[in-house]
CSV table of C-alpha atoms in Angstrom, one decimal:
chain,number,residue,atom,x,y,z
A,12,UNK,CA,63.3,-31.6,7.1
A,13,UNK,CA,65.2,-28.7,8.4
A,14,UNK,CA,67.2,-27.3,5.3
A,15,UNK,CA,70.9,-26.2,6.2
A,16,UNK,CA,72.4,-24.1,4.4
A,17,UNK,CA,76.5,-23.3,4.1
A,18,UNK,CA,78.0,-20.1,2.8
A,19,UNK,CA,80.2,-19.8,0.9
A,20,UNK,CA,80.3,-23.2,-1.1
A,21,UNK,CA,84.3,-23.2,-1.9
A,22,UNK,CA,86.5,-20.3,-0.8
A,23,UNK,CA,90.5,-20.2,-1.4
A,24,UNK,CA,92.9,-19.3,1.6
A,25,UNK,CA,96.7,-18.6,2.2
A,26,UNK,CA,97.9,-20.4,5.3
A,27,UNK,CA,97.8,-17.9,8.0
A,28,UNK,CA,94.0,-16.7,7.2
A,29,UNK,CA,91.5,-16.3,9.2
A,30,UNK,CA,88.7,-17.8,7.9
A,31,UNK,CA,84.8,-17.7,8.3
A,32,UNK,CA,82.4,-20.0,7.3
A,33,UNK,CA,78.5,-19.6,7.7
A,34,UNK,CA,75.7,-21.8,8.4
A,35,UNK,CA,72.0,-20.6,8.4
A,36,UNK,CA,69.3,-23.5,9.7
A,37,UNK,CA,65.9,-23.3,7.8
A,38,UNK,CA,64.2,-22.7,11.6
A,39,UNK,CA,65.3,-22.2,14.8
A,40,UNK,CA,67.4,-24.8,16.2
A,41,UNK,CA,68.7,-23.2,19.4
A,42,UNK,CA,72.3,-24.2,19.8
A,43,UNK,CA,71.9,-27.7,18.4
A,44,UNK,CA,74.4,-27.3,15.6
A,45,UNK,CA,77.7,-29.0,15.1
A,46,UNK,CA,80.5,-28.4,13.0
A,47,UNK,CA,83.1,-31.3,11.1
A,48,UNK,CA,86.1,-31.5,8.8
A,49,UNK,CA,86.0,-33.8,5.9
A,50,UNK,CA,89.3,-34.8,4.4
A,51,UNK,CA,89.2,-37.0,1.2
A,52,UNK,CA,89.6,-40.7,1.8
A,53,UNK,CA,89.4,-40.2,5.6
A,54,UNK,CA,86.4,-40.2,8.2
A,55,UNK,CA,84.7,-37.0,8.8
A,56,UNK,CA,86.0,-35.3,12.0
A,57,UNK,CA,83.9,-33.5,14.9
A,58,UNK,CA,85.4,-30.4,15.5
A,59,UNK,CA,82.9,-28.5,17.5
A,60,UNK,CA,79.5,-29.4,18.8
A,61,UNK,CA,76.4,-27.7,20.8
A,62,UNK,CA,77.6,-24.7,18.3
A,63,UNK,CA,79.9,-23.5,20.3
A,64,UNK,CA,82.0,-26.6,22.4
A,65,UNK,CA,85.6,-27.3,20.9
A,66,UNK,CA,85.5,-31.0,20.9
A,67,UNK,CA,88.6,-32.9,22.8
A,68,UNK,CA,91.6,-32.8,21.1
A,69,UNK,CA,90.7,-29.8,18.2
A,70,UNK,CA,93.3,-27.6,18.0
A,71,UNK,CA,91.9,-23.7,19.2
A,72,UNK,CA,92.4,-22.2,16.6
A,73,UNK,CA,88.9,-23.7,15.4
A,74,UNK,CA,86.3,-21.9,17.1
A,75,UNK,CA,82.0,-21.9,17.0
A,76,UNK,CA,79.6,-19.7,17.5
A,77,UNK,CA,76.1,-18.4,16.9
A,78,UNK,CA,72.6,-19.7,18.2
A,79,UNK,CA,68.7,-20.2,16.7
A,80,UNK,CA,69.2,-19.9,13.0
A,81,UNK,CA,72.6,-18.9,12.2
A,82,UNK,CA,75.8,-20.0,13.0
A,83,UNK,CA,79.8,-19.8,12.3
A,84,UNK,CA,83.2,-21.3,11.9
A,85,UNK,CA,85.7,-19.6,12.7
A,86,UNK,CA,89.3,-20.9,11.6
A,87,UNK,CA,91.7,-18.3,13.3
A,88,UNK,CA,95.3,-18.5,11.6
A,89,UNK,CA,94.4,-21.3,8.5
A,90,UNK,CA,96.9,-24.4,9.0
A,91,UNK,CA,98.2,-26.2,5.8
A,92,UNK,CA,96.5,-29.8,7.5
A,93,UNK,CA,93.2,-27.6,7.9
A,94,UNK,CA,92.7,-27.4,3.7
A,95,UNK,CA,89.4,-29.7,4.0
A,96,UNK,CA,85.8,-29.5,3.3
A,97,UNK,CA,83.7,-28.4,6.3
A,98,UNK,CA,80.1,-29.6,7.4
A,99,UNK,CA,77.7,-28.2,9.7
A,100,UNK,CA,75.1,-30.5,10.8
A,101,UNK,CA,71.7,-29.9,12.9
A,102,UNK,CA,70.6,-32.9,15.7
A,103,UNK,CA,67.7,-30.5,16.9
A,104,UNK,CA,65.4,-33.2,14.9
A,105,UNK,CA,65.4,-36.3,12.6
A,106,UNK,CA,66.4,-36.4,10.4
A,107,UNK,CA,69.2,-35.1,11.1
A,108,UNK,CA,70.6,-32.6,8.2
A,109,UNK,CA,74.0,-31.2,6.7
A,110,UNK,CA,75.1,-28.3,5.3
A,111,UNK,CA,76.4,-28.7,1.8
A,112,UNK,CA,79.8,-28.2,2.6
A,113,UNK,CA,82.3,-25.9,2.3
A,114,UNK,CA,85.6,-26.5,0.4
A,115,UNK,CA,88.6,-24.7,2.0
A,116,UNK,CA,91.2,-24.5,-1.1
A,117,UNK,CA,95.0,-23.1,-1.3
A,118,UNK,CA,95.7,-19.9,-2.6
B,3,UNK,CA,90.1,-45.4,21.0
B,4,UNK,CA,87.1,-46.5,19.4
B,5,UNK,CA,87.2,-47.8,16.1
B,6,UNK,CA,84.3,-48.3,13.2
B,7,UNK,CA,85.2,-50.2,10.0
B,8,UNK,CA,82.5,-50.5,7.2
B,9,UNK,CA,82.0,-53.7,5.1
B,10,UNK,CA,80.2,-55.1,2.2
B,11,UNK,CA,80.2,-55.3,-1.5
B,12,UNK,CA,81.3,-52.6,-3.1
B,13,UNK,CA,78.8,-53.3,-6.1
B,14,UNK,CA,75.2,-54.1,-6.6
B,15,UNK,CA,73.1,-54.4,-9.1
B,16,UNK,CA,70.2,-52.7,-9.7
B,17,UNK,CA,66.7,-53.9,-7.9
B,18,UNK,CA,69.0,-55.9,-5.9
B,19,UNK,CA,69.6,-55.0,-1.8
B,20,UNK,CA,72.8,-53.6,-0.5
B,21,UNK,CA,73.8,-54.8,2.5
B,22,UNK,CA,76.9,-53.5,4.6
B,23,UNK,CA,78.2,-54.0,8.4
B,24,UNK,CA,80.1,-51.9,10.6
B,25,UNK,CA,82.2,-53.1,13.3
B,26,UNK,CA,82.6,-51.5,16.1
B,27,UNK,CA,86.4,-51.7,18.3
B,28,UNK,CA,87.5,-50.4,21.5
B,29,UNK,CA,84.2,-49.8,22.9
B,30,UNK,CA,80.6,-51.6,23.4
B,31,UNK,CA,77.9,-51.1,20.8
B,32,UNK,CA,75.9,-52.1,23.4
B,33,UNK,CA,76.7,-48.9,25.9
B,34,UNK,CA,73.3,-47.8,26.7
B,35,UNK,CA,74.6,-43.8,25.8
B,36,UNK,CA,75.2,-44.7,22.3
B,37,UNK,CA,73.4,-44.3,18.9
B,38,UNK,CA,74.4,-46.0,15.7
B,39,UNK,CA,74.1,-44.1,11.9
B,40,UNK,CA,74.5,-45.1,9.0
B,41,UNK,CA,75.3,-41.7,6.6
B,42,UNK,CA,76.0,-41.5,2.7
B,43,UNK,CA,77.5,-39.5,0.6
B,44,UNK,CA,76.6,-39.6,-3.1
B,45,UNK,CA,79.0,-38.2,-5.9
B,46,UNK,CA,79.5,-34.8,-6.1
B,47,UNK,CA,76.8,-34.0,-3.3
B,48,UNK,CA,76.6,-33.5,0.5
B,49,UNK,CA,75.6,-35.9,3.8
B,50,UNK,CA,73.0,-37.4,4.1
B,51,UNK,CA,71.6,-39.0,7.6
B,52,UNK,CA,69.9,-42.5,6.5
B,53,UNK,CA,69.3,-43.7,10.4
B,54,UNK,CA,70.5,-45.1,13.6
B,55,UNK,CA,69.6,-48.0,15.5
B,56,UNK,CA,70.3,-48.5,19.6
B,57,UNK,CA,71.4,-51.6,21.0
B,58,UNK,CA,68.2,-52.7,21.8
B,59,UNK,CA,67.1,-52.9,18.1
B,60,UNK,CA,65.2,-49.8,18.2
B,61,UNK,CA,65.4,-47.6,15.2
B,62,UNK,CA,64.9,-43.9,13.5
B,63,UNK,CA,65.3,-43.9,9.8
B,64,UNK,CA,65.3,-40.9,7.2
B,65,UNK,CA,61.4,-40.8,5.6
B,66,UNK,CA,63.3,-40.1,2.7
B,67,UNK,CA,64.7,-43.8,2.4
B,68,UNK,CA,62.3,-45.3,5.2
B,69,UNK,CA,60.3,-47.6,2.8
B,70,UNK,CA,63.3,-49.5,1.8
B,71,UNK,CA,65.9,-49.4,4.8
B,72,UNK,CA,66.4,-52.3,7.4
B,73,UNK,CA,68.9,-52.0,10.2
B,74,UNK,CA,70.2,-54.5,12.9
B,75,UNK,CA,72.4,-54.9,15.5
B,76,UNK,CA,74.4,-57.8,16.9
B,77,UNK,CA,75.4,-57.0,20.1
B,78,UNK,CA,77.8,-60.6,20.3
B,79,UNK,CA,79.9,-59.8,17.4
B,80,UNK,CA,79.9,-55.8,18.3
B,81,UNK,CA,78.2,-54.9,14.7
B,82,UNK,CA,75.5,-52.9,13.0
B,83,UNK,CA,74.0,-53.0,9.8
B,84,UNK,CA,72.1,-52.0,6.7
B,85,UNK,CA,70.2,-53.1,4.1
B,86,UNK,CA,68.8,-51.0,1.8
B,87,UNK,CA,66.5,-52.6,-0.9
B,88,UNK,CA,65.8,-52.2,-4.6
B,89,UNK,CA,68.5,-49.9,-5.2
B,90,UNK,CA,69.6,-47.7,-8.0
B,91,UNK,CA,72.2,-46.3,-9.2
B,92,UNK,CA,71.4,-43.2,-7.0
B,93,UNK,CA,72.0,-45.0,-4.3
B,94,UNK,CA,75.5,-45.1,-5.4
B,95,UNK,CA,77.0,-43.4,-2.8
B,96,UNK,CA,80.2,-43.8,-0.1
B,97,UNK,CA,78.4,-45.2,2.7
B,98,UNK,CA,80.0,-44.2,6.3
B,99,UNK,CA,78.7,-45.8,9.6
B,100,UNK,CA,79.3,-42.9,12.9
B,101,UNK,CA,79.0,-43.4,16.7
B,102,UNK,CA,76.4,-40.8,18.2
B,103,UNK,CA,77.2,-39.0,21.7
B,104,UNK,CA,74.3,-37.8,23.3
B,105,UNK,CA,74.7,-34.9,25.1
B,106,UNK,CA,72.9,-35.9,28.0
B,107,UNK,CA,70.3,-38.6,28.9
B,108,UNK,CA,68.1,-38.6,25.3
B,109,UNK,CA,69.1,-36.0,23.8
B,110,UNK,CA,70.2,-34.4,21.1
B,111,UNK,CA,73.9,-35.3,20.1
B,112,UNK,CA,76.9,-35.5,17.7
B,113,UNK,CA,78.9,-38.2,15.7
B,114,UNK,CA,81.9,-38.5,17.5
B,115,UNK,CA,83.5,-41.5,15.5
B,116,UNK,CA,83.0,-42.6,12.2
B,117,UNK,CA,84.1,-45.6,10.0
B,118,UNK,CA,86.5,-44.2,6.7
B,119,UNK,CA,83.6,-44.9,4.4
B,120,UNK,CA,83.4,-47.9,1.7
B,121,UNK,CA,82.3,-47.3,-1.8
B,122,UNK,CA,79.0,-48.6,-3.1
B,123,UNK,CA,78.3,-48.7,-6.6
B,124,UNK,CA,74.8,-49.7,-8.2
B,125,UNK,CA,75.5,-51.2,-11.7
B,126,UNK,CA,74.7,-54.1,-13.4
Protein backbone atom coordinates (compact mmCIF):
# COMPACT_ATOMS: atom_id res chain seq x y z
CA UNK A 1 0.00 0.00 0.00
CA UNK A 2 1.26 3.42 -0.72
CA UNK A 3 1.61 5.13 2.79
CA UNK A 4 0.51 8.97 2.74
CA UNK A 5 1.58 10.96 4.88
CA UNK A 6 0.03 14.70 6.20
CA UNK A 7 1.94 17.42 7.90
CA UNK A 8 1.14 18.95 10.26
CA UNK A 9 -1.60 16.75 12.03
CA UNK A 10 -3.72 19.85 13.71
CA UNK A 11 -2.60 23.46 13.19
CA UNK A 12 -4.54 26.59 14.66
CA UNK A 13 -5.36 29.70 12.29
CA UNK A 14 -6.95 33.26 12.57
CA UNK A 15 -9.30 33.91 9.68
CA UNK A 16 -7.38 35.76 7.20
CA UNK A 17 -4.25 33.17 7.19
CA UNK A 18 -2.69 31.72 4.74
CA UNK A 19 -2.30 28.37 5.30
CA UNK A 20 -0.21 25.32 4.11
CA UNK A 21 -0.72 21.87 4.42
CA UNK A 22 1.73 19.09 3.26
CA UNK A 23 1.37 15.78 1.89
CA UNK A 24 4.37 13.37 1.13
CA UNK A 25 3.27 9.91 -0.87
CA UNK A 26 5.51 6.81 0.24
CA UNK A 27 6.59 6.57 -3.75
CA UNK A 28 6.20 8.38 -6.69
CA UNK A 29 2.76 8.99 -7.64
CA UNK A 30 3.13 11.53 -10.44
CA UNK A 31 0.32 14.05 -10.09
CA UNK A 32 -2.33 11.49 -9.01
CA UNK A 33 -3.09 13.14 -5.69
CA UNK A 34 -6.24 14.81 -4.60
CA UNK A 35 -7.13 16.95 -1.88
CA UNK A 36 -10.78 17.10 0.37
CA UNK A 37 -12.46 18.97 3.25
CA UNK A 38 -14.09 16.98 5.88
CA UNK A 39 -16.60 18.82 8.11
CA UNK A 40 -18.12 16.90 11.09
CA UNK A 41 -21.45 15.33 10.37
CA UNK A 42 -21.27 16.18 6.67
CA UNK A 43 -19.87 14.28 3.51
CA UNK A 44 -16.27 14.79 2.62
CA UNK A 45 -15.82 17.42 -0.05
CA UNK A 46 -13.42 17.29 -3.28
CA UNK A 47 -11.67 20.29 -3.36
CA UNK A 48 -8.91 19.74 -5.80
CA UNK A 49 -7.93 16.78 -7.79
CA UNK A 50 -4.91 15.65 -10.36
CA UNK A 51 -2.84 17.72 -7.55
CA UNK A 52 -3.29 20.62 -8.95
CA UNK A 53 -7.23 21.09 -10.70
CA UNK A 54 -9.60 23.36 -8.43
CA UNK A 55 -12.67 21.19 -8.72
CA UNK A 56 -16.06 23.10 -9.97
CA UNK A 57 -17.49 25.22 -7.63
CA UNK A 58 -14.29 25.49 -4.92
CA UNK A 59 -13.86 28.81 -3.99
CA UNK A 60 -9.89 30.02 -5.31
CA UNK A 61 -8.71 30.73 -2.60
CA UNK A 62 -7.99 26.78 -2.26
CA UNK A 63 -5.15 26.05 -4.40
CA UNK A 64 -2.84 22.59 -5.16
CA UNK A 65 0.32 21.89 -6.08
CA UNK A 66 3.30 19.63 -6.23
CA UNK A 67 4.01 16.33 -8.27
CA UNK A 68 5.89 12.63 -7.64
CA UNK A 69 6.11 12.40 -3.91
CA UNK A 70 5.17 15.58 -2.37
CA UNK A 71 2.42 17.74 -2.55
CA UNK A 72 0.47 20.92 -0.98
CA UNK A 73 -2.65 22.84 0.04
CA UNK A 74 -2.61 25.95 -0.09
CA UNK A 75 -5.50 27.91 1.70
CA UNK A 76 -4.83 31.59 0.72
CA UNK A 77 -6.84 34.05 3.11
CA UNK A 78 -8.41 31.25 5.82
CA UNK A 79 -12.39 31.60 5.67
CA UNK A 80 -14.39 31.01 9.05
CA UNK A 81 -16.55 28.05 6.84
CA UNK A 82 -13.00 26.67 5.79
CA UNK A 83 -12.18 25.51 9.87
CA UNK A 84 -12.41 21.61 8.71
CA UNK A 85 -10.14 18.68 8.65
CA UNK A 86 -8.36 18.10 5.33
CA UNK A 87 -7.48 14.76 3.43
CA UNK A 88 -5.16 14.08 0.74
CA UNK A 89 -5.78 10.93 -1.03
CA UNK A 90 -3.57 8.97 -3.77
CA UNK A 91 -5.72 7.05 -6.92
CA UNK A 92 -2.21 6.26 -8.60
CA UNK A 93 -3.08 2.48 -7.21
CA UNK A 94 -5.45 0.32 -5.15
CA UNK A 95 -5.96 0.63 -2.75
CA UNK A 96 -6.44 3.74 -2.78
CA UNK A 97 -4.84 5.65 0.39
CA UNK A 98 -5.46 8.82 2.70
CA UNK A 99 -3.54 11.07 4.48
CA UNK A 100 -4.31 11.13 8.13
CA UNK A 101 -5.80 14.35 8.11
CA UNK A 102 -5.22 17.56 9.00
CA UNK A 103 -7.38 19.52 11.60
CA UNK A 104 -7.59 23.25 10.77
CA UNK A 105 -8.63 24.89 14.36
CA UNK A 106 -9.49 28.67 15.43
CA UNK A 107 -7.04 30.71 16.96
CA UNK B 1 -27.21 17.06 -8.49
CA UNK B 2 -26.34 13.73 -7.64
CA UNK B 3 -27.25 12.43 -4.46
CA UNK B 4 -25.82 9.18 -2.22
CA UNK B 5 -27.65 8.26 0.94
CA UNK B 6 -26.26 5.29 3.16
CA UNK B 7 -28.46 2.67 4.94
CA UNK B 8 -28.40 -0.08 7.27
CA UNK B 9 -28.30 -1.04 10.89
CA UNK B 10 -26.48 1.02 12.79
CA UNK B 11 -25.45 -1.99 15.15
CA UNK B 12 -24.14 -5.46 14.85
CA UNK B 13 -23.13 -7.84 16.85
CA UNK B 14 -20.01 -9.37 16.90
CA UNK B 15 -19.29 -12.52 14.32
CA UNK B 16 -22.35 -11.32 12.74
CA UNK B 17 -22.22 -9.52 8.95
CA UNK B 18 -22.94 -5.93 8.35
CA UNK B 19 -24.75 -5.10 5.60
CA UNK B 20 -25.45 -1.43 4.30
CA UNK B 21 -26.95 0.13 0.87
CA UNK B 22 -26.39 3.24 -0.80
CA UNK B 23 -28.75 4.87 -2.98
CA UNK B 24 -27.78 6.61 -5.59
CA UNK B 25 -30.20 10.03 -6.98
CA UNK B 26 -30.00 12.37 -9.79
CA UNK B 27 -27.80 10.24 -11.78
CA UNK B 28 -27.38 6.44 -13.15
CA UNK B 29 -25.29 4.07 -11.19
CA UNK B 30 -25.26 2.34 -14.22
CA UNK B 31 -23.19 5.25 -16.29
CA UNK B 32 -20.53 3.27 -17.73
CA UNK B 33 -17.85 6.37 -16.39
CA UNK B 34 -18.58 5.67 -12.88
CA UNK B 35 -17.02 3.68 -10.00
CA UNK B 36 -18.72 2.89 -6.72
CA UNK B 37 -16.66 2.93 -2.99
CA UNK B 38 -17.53 2.08 -0.14
CA UNK B 39 -14.89 4.18 2.60
CA UNK B 40 -14.83 4.02 6.55
CA UNK B 41 -13.81 5.89 8.99
CA UNK B 42 -13.13 4.34 12.44
CA UNK B 43 -13.04 6.46 15.74
CA UNK B 44 -10.43 8.71 16.22
CA UNK B 45 -8.51 7.55 12.92
CA UNK B 46 -8.26 8.48 9.16
CA UNK B 47 -10.06 7.01 5.62
CA UNK B 48 -9.90 4.08 4.72
CA UNK B 49 -10.75 2.80 0.96
CA UNK B 50 -12.63 -0.72 1.46
CA UNK B 51 -13.59 -1.06 -2.56
CA UNK B 52 -15.66 -0.22 -5.45
CA UNK B 53 -17.78 -2.18 -7.62
CA UNK B 54 -18.86 -0.97 -11.55
CA UNK B 55 -22.17 -1.48 -12.76
CA UNK B 56 -21.43 -4.50 -14.32
CA UNK B 57 -20.72 -6.33 -10.97
CA UNK B 58 -17.07 -6.10 -11.25
CA UNK B 59 -15.15 -5.35 -8.21
CA UNK B 60 -11.65 -4.08 -6.51
CA UNK B 61 -11.61 -4.52 -2.76
CA UNK B 62 -8.83 -3.42 -0.15
CA UNK B 63 -6.53 -6.87 0.64
CA UNK B 64 -6.75 -5.52 3.86
CA UNK B 65 -10.59 -6.45 4.28
CA UNK B 66 -10.78 -8.66 0.97
CA UNK B 67 -11.35 -12.07 2.74
CA UNK B 68 -14.56 -10.86 4.30
CA UNK B 69 -16.08 -8.13 1.96
CA UNK B 70 -18.96 -8.74 -0.63
CA UNK B 71 -20.32 -5.99 -2.83
CA UNK B 72 -23.32 -5.79 -5.26
CA UNK B 73 -25.03 -3.63 -7.37
CA UNK B 74 -28.65 -3.33 -8.48
CA UNK B 75 -28.85 -1.38 -11.34
CA UNK B 76 -33.14 -1.37 -11.13
CA UNK B 77 -33.39 0.14 -7.84
CA UNK B 78 -30.13 2.54 -8.48
CA UNK B 79 -28.18 0.87 -5.36
CA UNK B 80 -24.90 -0.54 -4.13
CA UNK B 81 -23.92 -2.47 -1.39
CA UNK B 82 -21.79 -4.12 1.25
CA UNK B 83 -21.49 -6.79 3.34
CA UNK B 84 -18.73 -7.27 5.43
CA UNK B 85 -18.64 -10.50 7.49
CA UNK B 86 -17.62 -11.62 10.98
CA UNK B 87 -17.14 -8.36 12.26
CA UNK B 88 -15.61 -6.80 15.30
CA UNK B 89 -15.80 -4.10 17.10
CA UNK B 90 -13.00 -2.66 14.94
CA UNK B 91 -15.02 -2.62 12.32
CA UNK B 92 -16.90 -0.07 14.15
CA UNK B 93 -16.56 2.65 12.03
CA UNK B 94 -18.82 5.60 10.09
CA UNK B 95 -19.20 3.94 6.90
CA UNK B 96 -19.50 6.53 3.78
CA UNK B 97 -20.45 5.29 0.20
CA UNK B 98 -18.64 8.00 -2.74
CA UNK B 99 -19.15 8.27 -6.60
CA UNK B 100 -15.67 7.97 -8.47
CA UNK B 101 -14.92 10.23 -11.67
CA UNK B 102 -12.42 8.90 -13.71
CA UNK B 103 -10.38 11.18 -15.25
CA UNK B 104 -10.42 9.76 -18.52
CA UNK B 105 -11.38 6.39 -20.08
CA UNK B 106 -9.90 3.81 -17.05
CA UNK B 107 -8.11 5.79 -15.28
CA UNK B 108 -7.17 7.00 -12.30
CA UNK B 109 -9.85 9.30 -10.57
CA UNK B 110 -11.47 11.18 -7.62
CA UNK B 111 -14.64 10.84 -5.32
CA UNK B 112 -16.71 13.48 -6.52
CA UNK B 113 -19.94 12.70 -4.33
CA UNK B 114 -20.29 11.04 -1.22
CA UNK B 115 -23.19 9.85 0.95
CA UNK B 116 -23.13 11.87 4.79
CA UNK B 117 -21.94 8.60 6.32
CA UNK B 118 -24.09 6.26 8.81
CA UNK B 119 -22.71 4.98 11.97
CA UNK B 120 -21.93 1.36 12.54
CA UNK B 121 -21.39 0.00 15.76
CA UNK B 122 -20.12 -3.72 16.56
CA UNK B 123 -21.52 -4.64 20.04
CA UNK B 124 -23.39 -7.24 21.32
Amino acid sequence: DIQMTQSPSSLSASVGDRVTITCRAGQHIRNILNWYQHKPGKAPKLLIYSASTLQSGVPSRFSGSGSGTDFTLTISSLQPEDFATYYCQQSYTTPYTFGQGTEVEIK
Amino acid sequence: QVQLQESGPGLVKPSQTLSLTCTVSGGSISSSTHYWSWIRQRPGKGLEWIGYIYFSGSTNYNPSLKSRVTMSVDTSKNHFSLKVTSVTAADTAVYYCARETPLYTNSPGFFDYWGQGTLVTVSS
